[in-house]
Amino acid sequence: MDVKIDPSWKNRLHDEFTKPYFEHLIGFVKKEYSEGRVYPPGKQIFNAFDRCTFENCKVVIIGQDPYHGPGQANGLCFSVNDGIPKPPSLLNIFKEIQDDLGKPIPVSGNLERWADQGVLLLNATLTVRAGQAGSHQGKGWETFTDAVIEKISDEKKGVVFMLWGRYAQEKGRVIHAENHLVLTSKHPSPMAAASGGWFGNKHFSKTNDYLIKRGLTPIEW
């Protein structure tokens, strides 16, 4: 199956693209796009991979599924397009960065600038039906993104994995923690953050400290 994704990922994930589950998944996704409104736009389904190549990947942030409101999703977890109001979880992420690194909250919630620096902003499910959160879960995307995480864990060393909330932490079970930096905390959603464990996690400074120690360029958060 010819999947339009950055060659660095296409070469490494070739076996996944030939498996029966992936063929069924693509058939389902194509049908959904043909029959109704689905996010993100079709050309941005693999945006996370196109903006962050396998070679450049040095940080992985795991989300659940794309935003399901008009104009929000752009194929990167937690990210919204320019001009779109910041969702509560993203605003809490920016507040933690402000507290941790002293950086002002940016005008735009578009995180493409992170991806371009080597941050893979990976949703577990890469598509969603408009207005129906979780509507494409359990169709095969989770199997695919598990394979992505495992591939990074197996073939790279010194990657920072940010696992926010129980779902992301379960997703990270395939990571070889001895070869990477795995940071865990509560999810940045208002309900989870309010109970403690999100604010003050200092994941962004910890990530940059780790990258610097490995001789890599820190992320401009």
PDB file of C-alpha atoms in Angstrom:
ATOM      1  CA  MET A   1       0.000   0.000   0.000  1.00  0.00           C
ATOM      2  CA  ASP A   2       1.377   3.406  -1.000  1.00  0.00           C
ATOM      3  CA  VAL A   3       1.132   5.640   2.064  1.00  0.00           C
ATOM      4  CA  LYS A   4       2.070   9.297   1.617  1.00  0.00           C
ATOM      5  CA  ILE A   5       4.368   9.848   4.569  1.00  0.00           C
ATOM      6  CA  ASP A   6       7.922  11.152   4.952  1.00  0.00           C
ATOM      7  CA  PRO A   7      10.389   8.631   3.437  1.00  0.00           C
ATOM      8  CA  SER A   8      12.357   8.278   6.683  1.00  0.00           C
ATOM      9  CA  TRP A   9       9.248   6.833   8.318  1.00  0.00           C
ATOM     10  CA  LYS A  10       7.935   5.062   5.238  1.00  0.00           C
ATOM     11  CA  ASN A  11      11.063   2.929   4.984  1.00  0.00           C
ATOM     12  CA  ARG A  12      10.947   1.902   8.641  1.00  0.00           C
ATOM     13  CA  LEU A  13       7.196   1.294   8.826  1.00  0.00           C
ATOM     14  CA  HIS A  14       6.897  -0.521   5.531  1.00  0.00           C
ATOM     15  CA  ASP A  15       5.933  -3.795   7.213  1.00  0.00           C
ATOM     16  CA  GLU A  16       3.053  -2.106   9.070  1.00  0.00           C
ATOM     17  CA  PHE A  17       1.631  -0.746   5.830  1.00  0.00           C
ATOM     18  CA  THR A  18       1.364  -4.263   4.393  1.00  0.00           C
ATOM     19  CA  LYS A  19      -0.453  -5.826   7.348  1.00  0.00           C
ATOM     20  CA  PRO A  20      -4.175  -6.674   7.079  1.00  0.00           C
ATOM     21  CA  TYR A  21      -5.153  -4.391  10.001  1.00  0.00           C
ATOM     22  CA  PHE A  22      -3.654  -1.366   8.217  1.00  0.00           C
ATOM     23  CA  GLU A  23      -5.453  -2.136   4.973  1.00  0.00           C
ATOM     24  CA  HIS A  24      -8.745  -2.357   6.898  1.00  0.00           C
ATOM     25  CA  LEU A  25      -7.907   0.878   8.705  1.00  0.00           C
ATOM     26  CA  ILE A  26      -7.225   2.797   5.501  1.00  0.00           C
ATOM     27  CA  GLY A  27     -10.430   1.462   3.989  1.00  0.00           C
ATOM     28  CA  PHE A  28     -12.369   2.693   7.011  1.00  0.00           C
ATOM     29  CA  VAL A  29     -10.685   6.115   6.969  1.00  0.00           C
ATOM     30  CA  LYS A  30     -11.260   6.642   3.246  1.00  0.00           C
ATOM     31  CA  LYS A  31     -14.945   5.782   3.692  1.00  0.00           C
ATOM     32  CA  GLU A  32     -15.264   8.218   6.600  1.00  0.00           C
ATOM     33  CA  TYR A  33     -13.711  11.075   4.617  1.00  0.00           C
ATOM     34  CA  SER A  34     -15.951  10.349   1.647  1.00  0.00           C
ATOM     35  CA  GLU A  35     -19.164  10.285   3.681  1.00  0.00           C
ATOM     36  CA  GLY A  36     -18.731  13.161   6.149  1.00  0.00           C
ATOM     37  CA  ARG A  37     -16.453  15.697   7.788  1.00  0.00           C
ATOM     38  CA  VAL A  38     -13.335  14.227   9.359  1.00  0.00           C
ATOM     39  CA  TYR A  39     -10.349  15.923  10.988  1.00  0.00           C
ATOM     40  CA  PRO A  40      -7.579  16.734  10.337  1.00  0.00           C
ATOM     41  CA  PRO A  41      -7.710  17.496   6.585  1.00  0.00           C
ATOM     42  CA  GLY A  42      -6.647  14.411   4.656  1.00  0.00           C
ATOM     43  CA  LYS A  43      -3.287  15.861   3.624  1.00  0.00           C
ATOM     44  CA  GLN A  44      -2.389  16.417   7.289  1.00  0.00           C
ATOM     45  CA  ILE A  45      -3.120  12.931   8.666  1.00  0.00           C
ATOM     46  CA  PHE A  46       0.625  12.187   8.784  1.00  0.00           C
ATOM     47  CA  ASN A  47       1.701  15.784   9.464  1.00  0.00           C
ATOM     48  CA  ALA A  48       3.485  14.802  12.689  1.00  0.00           C
ATOM     49  CA  PHE A  49       5.778  12.514  10.692  1.00  0.00           C
ATOM     50  CA  ASP A  50       6.268  14.915   7.809  1.00  0.00           C
ATOM     51  CA  ARG A  51       7.323  17.760  10.129  1.00  0.00           C
ATOM     52  CA  CYS A  52       9.567  15.567  12.295  1.00  0.00           C
ATOM     53  CA  THR A  53      11.639  12.983  10.453  1.00  0.00           C
ATOM     54  CA  PHE A  54      12.826   9.797  12.128  1.00  0.00           C
ATOM     55  CA  GLU A  55      16.429  11.022  12.101  1.00  0.00           C
ATOM     56  CA  ASN A  56      15.525  14.366  13.695  1.00  0.00           C
ATOM     57  CA  CYS A  57      13.178  12.943  16.334  1.00  0.00           C
ATOM     58  CA  LYS A  58      14.530  13.637  19.817  1.00  0.00           C
ATOM     59  CA  VAL A  59      11.324  14.200  21.822  1.00  0.00           C
ATOM     60  CA  VAL A  60       7.985  12.363  21.659  1.00  0.00           C
ATOM     61  CA  ILE A  61       4.762  13.734  23.146  1.00  0.00           C
ATOM     62  CA  ILE A  62       1.767  11.395  23.062  1.00  0.00           C
ATOM     63  CA  GLY A  63      -1.834  12.574  22.789  1.00  0.00           C
ATOM     64  CA  GLN A  64      -5.067  10.631  22.378  1.00  0.00           C
ATOM     65  CA  ASP A  65      -6.953  11.755  19.267  1.00  0.00           C
ATOM     66  CA  PRO A  66      -7.293  14.927  17.175  1.00  0.00           C
ATOM     67  CA  TYR A  67      -9.455  17.890  18.144  1.00  0.00           C
ATOM     68  CA  HIS A  68     -12.898  17.420  16.622  1.00  0.00           C
ATOM     69  CA  GLY A  69     -13.956  21.063  16.240  1.00  0.00           C
ATOM     70  CA  PRO A  70     -13.866  23.127  13.023  1.00  0.00           C
ATOM     71  CA  GLY A  71     -10.417  24.322  11.997  1.00  0.00           C
ATOM     72  CA  GLN A  72      -8.629  23.019  15.084  1.00  0.00           C
ATOM     73  CA  ALA A  73      -6.711  19.856  14.176  1.00  0.00           C
ATOM     74  CA  ASN A  74      -3.550  20.036  12.075  1.00  0.00           C
ATOM     75  CA  GLY A  75      -2.167  16.542  12.579  1.00  0.00           C
ATOM     76  CA  LEU A  76      -0.060  17.343  15.655  1.00  0.00           C
ATOM     77  CA  CYS A  77      -1.221  16.395  19.145  1.00  0.00           C
ATOM     78  CA  PHE A  78      -2.297  19.314  21.370  1.00  0.00           C
ATOM     79  CA  SER A  79      -1.675  21.745  18.463  1.00  0.00           C
ATOM     80  CA  VAL A  80      -4.242  24.005  16.787  1.00  0.00           C
ATOM     81  CA  ASN A  81      -4.024  26.114  13.660  1.00  0.00           C
ATOM     82  CA  ASP A  82      -3.075  29.780  13.765  1.00  0.00           C
ATOM     83  CA  GLY A  83      -5.979  32.006  14.778  1.00  0.00           C
ATOM     84  CA  ILE A  84      -7.820  29.237  16.656  1.00  0.00           C
ATOM     85  CA  PRO A  85      -8.386  29.759  20.419  1.00  0.00           C
ATOM     86  CA  LYS A  86      -6.134  27.600  22.571  1.00  0.00           C
ATOM     87  CA  PRO A  87      -7.960  24.588  24.074  1.00  0.00           C
ATOM     88  CA  PRO A  88      -7.686  24.284  27.883  1.00  0.00           C
ATOM     89  CA  SER A  89      -5.057  21.512  27.860  1.00  0.00           C
ATOM     90  CA  LEU A  90      -2.817  23.466  25.510  1.00  0.00           C
ATOM     91  CA  LEU A  91      -3.200  26.595  27.612  1.00  0.00           C
ATOM     92  CA  ASN A  92      -2.099  24.608  30.677  1.00  0.00           C
ATOM     93  CA  ILE A  93       0.921  23.351  28.731  1.00  0.00           C
ATOM     94  CA  PHE A  94       1.907  26.930  27.953  1.00  0.00           C
ATOM     95  CA  LYS A  95       1.355  27.963  31.579  1.00  0.00           C
ATOM     96  CA  GLU A  96       3.735  25.231  32.747  1.00  0.00           C
ATOM     97  CA  ILE A  97       6.327  26.359  30.199  1.00  0.00           C
ATOM     98  CA  GLN A  98       5.920  29.905  31.487  1.00  0.00           C
ATOM     99  CA  ASP A  99       6.446  28.770  35.088  1.00  0.00           C
ATOM    100  CA  ASP A 100       9.261  26.375  34.194  1.00  0.00           C
ATOM    101  CA  LEU A 101      11.262  28.449  31.708  1.00  0.00           C
ATOM    102  CA  GLY A 102       9.942  31.978  32.115  1.00  0.00           C
ATOM    103  CA  LYS A 103       8.652  32.119  28.552  1.00  0.00           C
ATOM    104  CA  PRO A 104       5.526  34.174  27.802  1.00  0.00           C
ATOM    105  CA  ILE A 105       2.441  32.365  26.535  1.00  0.00           C
ATOM    106  CA  PRO A 106       2.562  32.589  22.720  1.00  0.00           C
ATOM    107  CA  VAL A 107      -0.157  34.176  20.625  1.00  0.00           C
ATOM    108  CA  SER A 108      -0.635  31.052  18.498  1.00  0.00           C
ATOM    109  CA  GLY A 109      -1.298  27.495  19.630  1.00  0.00           C
ATOM    110  CA  ASN A 110       0.263  26.092  16.473  1.00  0.00           C
ATOM    111  CA  LEU A 111       3.029  23.684  17.542  1.00  0.00           C
ATOM    112  CA  GLU A 112       4.527  23.111  14.098  1.00  0.00           C
ATOM    113  CA  ARG A 113       7.578  25.041  15.315  1.00  0.00           C
ATOM    114  CA  TRP A 114       8.135  22.318  17.944  1.00  0.00           C
ATOM    115  CA  ALA A 115       7.785  19.569  15.354  1.00  0.00           C
ATOM    116  CA  ASP A 116      10.305  21.261  13.086  1.00  0.00           C
ATOM    117  CA  GLN A 117      12.843  21.097  15.947  1.00  0.00           C
ATOM    118  CA  GLY A 118      12.494  17.331  16.403  1.00  0.00           C
ATOM    119  CA  VAL A 119       9.410  16.931  18.595  1.00  0.00           C
ATOM    120  CA  LEU A 120       7.108  14.152  17.375  1.00  0.00           C
ATOM    121  CA  LEU A 121       3.606  15.257  18.405  1.00  0.00           C
ATOM    122  CA  LEU A 122       1.917  11.888  18.105  1.00  0.00           C
ATOM    123  CA  ASN A 123      -1.767  11.240  18.638  1.00  0.00           C
ATOM    124  CA  ALA A 124      -2.610   7.597  19.331  1.00  0.00           C
ATOM    125  CA  THR A 125      -5.483   7.934  16.853  1.00  0.00           C
ATOM    126  CA  LEU A 126      -4.730  10.069  13.793  1.00  0.00           C
ATOM    127  CA  THR A 127      -8.265  10.883  12.613  1.00  0.00           C
ATOM    128  CA  VAL A 128     -11.654  11.714  14.144  1.00  0.00           C
ATOM    129  CA  ARG A 129     -15.198  12.381  12.950  1.00  0.00           C
ATOM    130  CA  ALA A 130     -16.297  16.003  13.320  1.00  0.00           C
ATOM    131  CA  GLY A 131     -17.930  16.646  16.683  1.00  0.00           C
ATOM    132  CA  GLN A 132     -17.449  13.060  17.893  1.00  0.00           C
ATOM    133  CA  ALA A 133     -14.460  12.640  20.185  1.00  0.00           C
ATOM    134  CA  GLY A 134     -12.955   9.159  20.065  1.00  0.00           C
ATOM    135  CA  SER A 135     -15.024   8.140  17.039  1.00  0.00           C
ATOM    136  CA  HIS A 136     -12.040   6.571  15.231  1.00  0.00           C
ATOM    137  CA  GLN A 137     -10.626   4.754  18.234  1.00  0.00           C
ATOM    138  CA  GLY A 138     -10.376   0.976  18.049  1.00  0.00           C
ATOM    139  CA  LYS A 139     -10.100   0.917  14.249  1.00  0.00           C
ATOM    140  CA  GLY A 140      -6.373   0.186  14.025  1.00  0.00           C
ATOM    141  CA  TRP A 141      -4.647   3.515  14.549  1.00  0.00           C
ATOM    142  CA  GLU A 142      -3.554   2.499  18.053  1.00  0.00           C
ATOM    143  CA  THR A 143      -1.802  -0.588  16.680  1.00  0.00           C
ATOM    144  CA  PHE A 144       0.007   1.574  14.142  1.00  0.00           C
ATOM    145  CA  THR A 145       1.118   4.203  16.656  1.00  0.00           C
ATOM    146  CA  ASP A 146       2.253   1.500  19.102  1.00  0.00           C
ATOM    147  CA  ALA A 147       4.507   0.266  16.294  1.00  0.00           C
ATOM    148  CA  VAL A 148       5.824   3.812  15.784  1.00  0.00           C
ATOM    149  CA  ILE A 149       6.710   4.185  19.463  1.00  0.00           C
ATOM    150  CA  GLU A 150       8.350   0.762  19.527  1.00  0.00           C
ATOM    151  CA  LYS A 151      10.368   1.562  16.400  1.00  0.00           C
ATOM    152  CA  ILE A 152      11.696   4.779  17.964  1.00  0.00           C
ATOM    153  CA  SER A 153      12.487   2.987  21.214  1.00  0.00           C
ATOM    154  CA  ASP A 154      14.275   0.106  19.476  1.00  0.00           C
ATOM    155  CA  GLU A 155      16.256   1.993  16.846  1.00  0.00           C
ATOM    156  CA  LYS A 156      17.167   5.246  18.602  1.00  0.00           C
ATOM    157  CA  LYS A 157      18.769   6.114  21.933  1.00  0.00           C
ATOM    158  CA  GLY A 158      18.401   9.142  24.164  1.00  0.00           C
ATOM    159  CA  VAL A 159      14.911  10.162  23.083  1.00  0.00           C
ATOM    160  CA  VAL A 160      12.764  12.027  25.616  1.00  0.00           C
ATOM    161  CA  PHE A 161       9.249  10.597  25.947  1.00  0.00           C
ATOM    162  CA  MET A 162       6.680  12.837  27.661  1.00  0.00           C
ATOM    163  CA  LEU A 163       3.808  10.696  28.910  1.00  0.00           C
ATOM    164  CA  TRP A 164       1.017  12.829  30.314  1.00  0.00           C
ATOM    165  CA  GLY A 165      -1.850  10.978  31.960  1.00  0.00           C
ATOM    166  CA  ARG A 166      -2.728   7.314  32.281  1.00  0.00           C
ATOM    167  CA  TYR A 167      -3.550   6.786  28.625  1.00  0.00           C
ATOM    168  CA  ALA A 168      -0.159   8.019  27.391  1.00  0.00           C
ATOM    169  CA  GLN A 169       1.622   6.079  30.122  1.00  0.00           C
ATOM    170  CA  GLU A 170      -0.097   2.865  29.036  1.00  0.00           C
ATOM    171  CA  LYS A 171       0.891   3.695  25.476  1.00  0.00           C
ATOM    172  CA  GLY A 172       4.503   3.961  26.620  1.00  0.00           C
ATOM    173  CA  ARG A 173       4.702   0.389  27.881  1.00  0.00           C
ATOM    174  CA  VAL A 174       6.779  -0.622  24.820  1.00  0.00           C
ATOM    175  CA  ILE A 175       9.531   1.935  25.558  1.00  0.00           C
ATOM    176  CA  HIS A 176      12.901   0.617  26.723  1.00  0.00           C
ATOM    177  CA  ALA A 177      13.266   3.114  29.551  1.00  0.00           C
ATOM    178  CA  GLU A 178      16.914   2.253  30.160  1.00  0.00           C
ATOM    179  CA  ASN A 179      17.826   3.734  26.760  1.00  0.00           C
ATOM    180  CA  HIS A 180      15.724   6.896  26.938  1.00  0.00           C
ATOM    181  CA  LEU A 181      14.402   9.581  29.279  1.00  0.00           C
ATOM    182  CA  VAL A 182      10.776   8.855  30.164  1.00  0.00           C
ATOM    183  CA  LEU A 183       8.938  11.701  31.909  1.00  0.00           C
ATOM    184  CA  THR A 184       5.493  11.074  33.383  1.00  0.00           C
ATOM    185  CA  SER A 185       2.920  13.327  35.029  1.00  0.00           C
ATOM    186  CA  LYS A 186      -0.786  14.004  35.224  1.00  0.00           C
ATOM    187  CA  HIS A 187      -2.505  15.121  32.021  1.00  0.00           C
ATOM    188  CA  PRO A 188      -2.648  18.901  31.389  1.00  0.00           C
ATOM    189  CA  SER A 189      -6.442  18.885  31.053  1.00  0.00           C
ATOM    190  CA  PRO A 190      -8.105  21.202  33.592  1.00  0.00           C
ATOM    191  CA  MET A 191      -9.726  18.373  35.560  1.00  0.00           C
ATOM    192  CA  ALA A 192      -6.505  16.376  35.900  1.00  0.00           C
ATOM    193  CA  ALA A 193      -4.295  19.413  36.455  1.00  0.00           C
ATOM    194  CA  ALA A 194      -6.581  20.700  39.198  1.00  0.00           C
ATOM    195  CA  SER A 195      -5.896  17.586  41.274  1.00  0.00           C
ATOM    196  CA  GLY A 196      -2.145  18.250  41.251  1.00  0.00           C
ATOM    197  CA  GLY A 197       0.678  16.579  39.384  1.00  0.00           C
ATOM    198  CA  TRP A 198       0.729  18.641  36.205  1.00  0.00           C
ATOM    199  CA  PHE A 199       1.885  22.088  37.240  1.00  0.00           C
ATOM    200  CA  GLY A 200       5.444  22.007  38.486  1.00  0.00           C
ATOM    201  CA  ASN A 201       6.452  18.852  36.611  1.00  0.00           C
ATOM    202  CA  LYS A 202       9.222  20.864  34.875  1.00  0.00           C
ATOM    203  CA  HIS A 203       9.208  18.493  31.928  1.00  0.00           C
ATOM    204  CA  PHE A 204      10.373  21.183  29.531  1.00  0.00           C
ATOM    205  CA  SER A 205      13.501  22.196  31.443  1.00  0.00           C
ATOM    206  CA  LYS A 206      14.255  18.541  32.241  1.00  0.00           C
ATOM    207  CA  THR A 207      14.030  17.723  28.536  1.00  0.00           C
ATOM    208  CA  ASN A 208      16.371  20.504  27.535  1.00  0.00           C
ATOM    209  CA  ASP A 209      18.869  19.650  30.279  1.00  0.00           C
ATOM    210  CA  TYR A 210      18.940  16.058  29.042  1.00  0.00           C
ATOM    211  CA  LEU A 211      19.375  17.064  25.402  1.00  0.00           C
ATOM    212  CA  ILE A 212      22.204  19.458  26.263  1.00  0.00           C
ATOM    213  CA  LYS A 213      23.997  16.733  28.242  1.00  0.00           C
ATOM    214  CA  ARG A 214      23.805  14.548  25.143  1.00  0.00           C
ATOM    215  CA  GLY A 215      25.306  17.297  23.003  1.00  0.00           C
ATOM    216  CA  LEU A 216      22.016  18.081  21.245  1.00  0.00           C
ATOM    217  CA  THR A 217      20.327  21.412  20.620  1.00  0.00           C
ATOM    218  CA  PRO A 218      17.614  22.116  23.212  1.00  0.00           C
ATOM    219  CA  ILE A 219      14.036  22.765  22.123  1.00  0.00           C
ATOM    220  CA  GLU A 220      12.896  26.372  21.841  1.00  0.00           C
ATOM    221  CA  TRP A 221       9.588  25.819  23.607  1.00  0.00           C
TER     222      TRP A 221
END
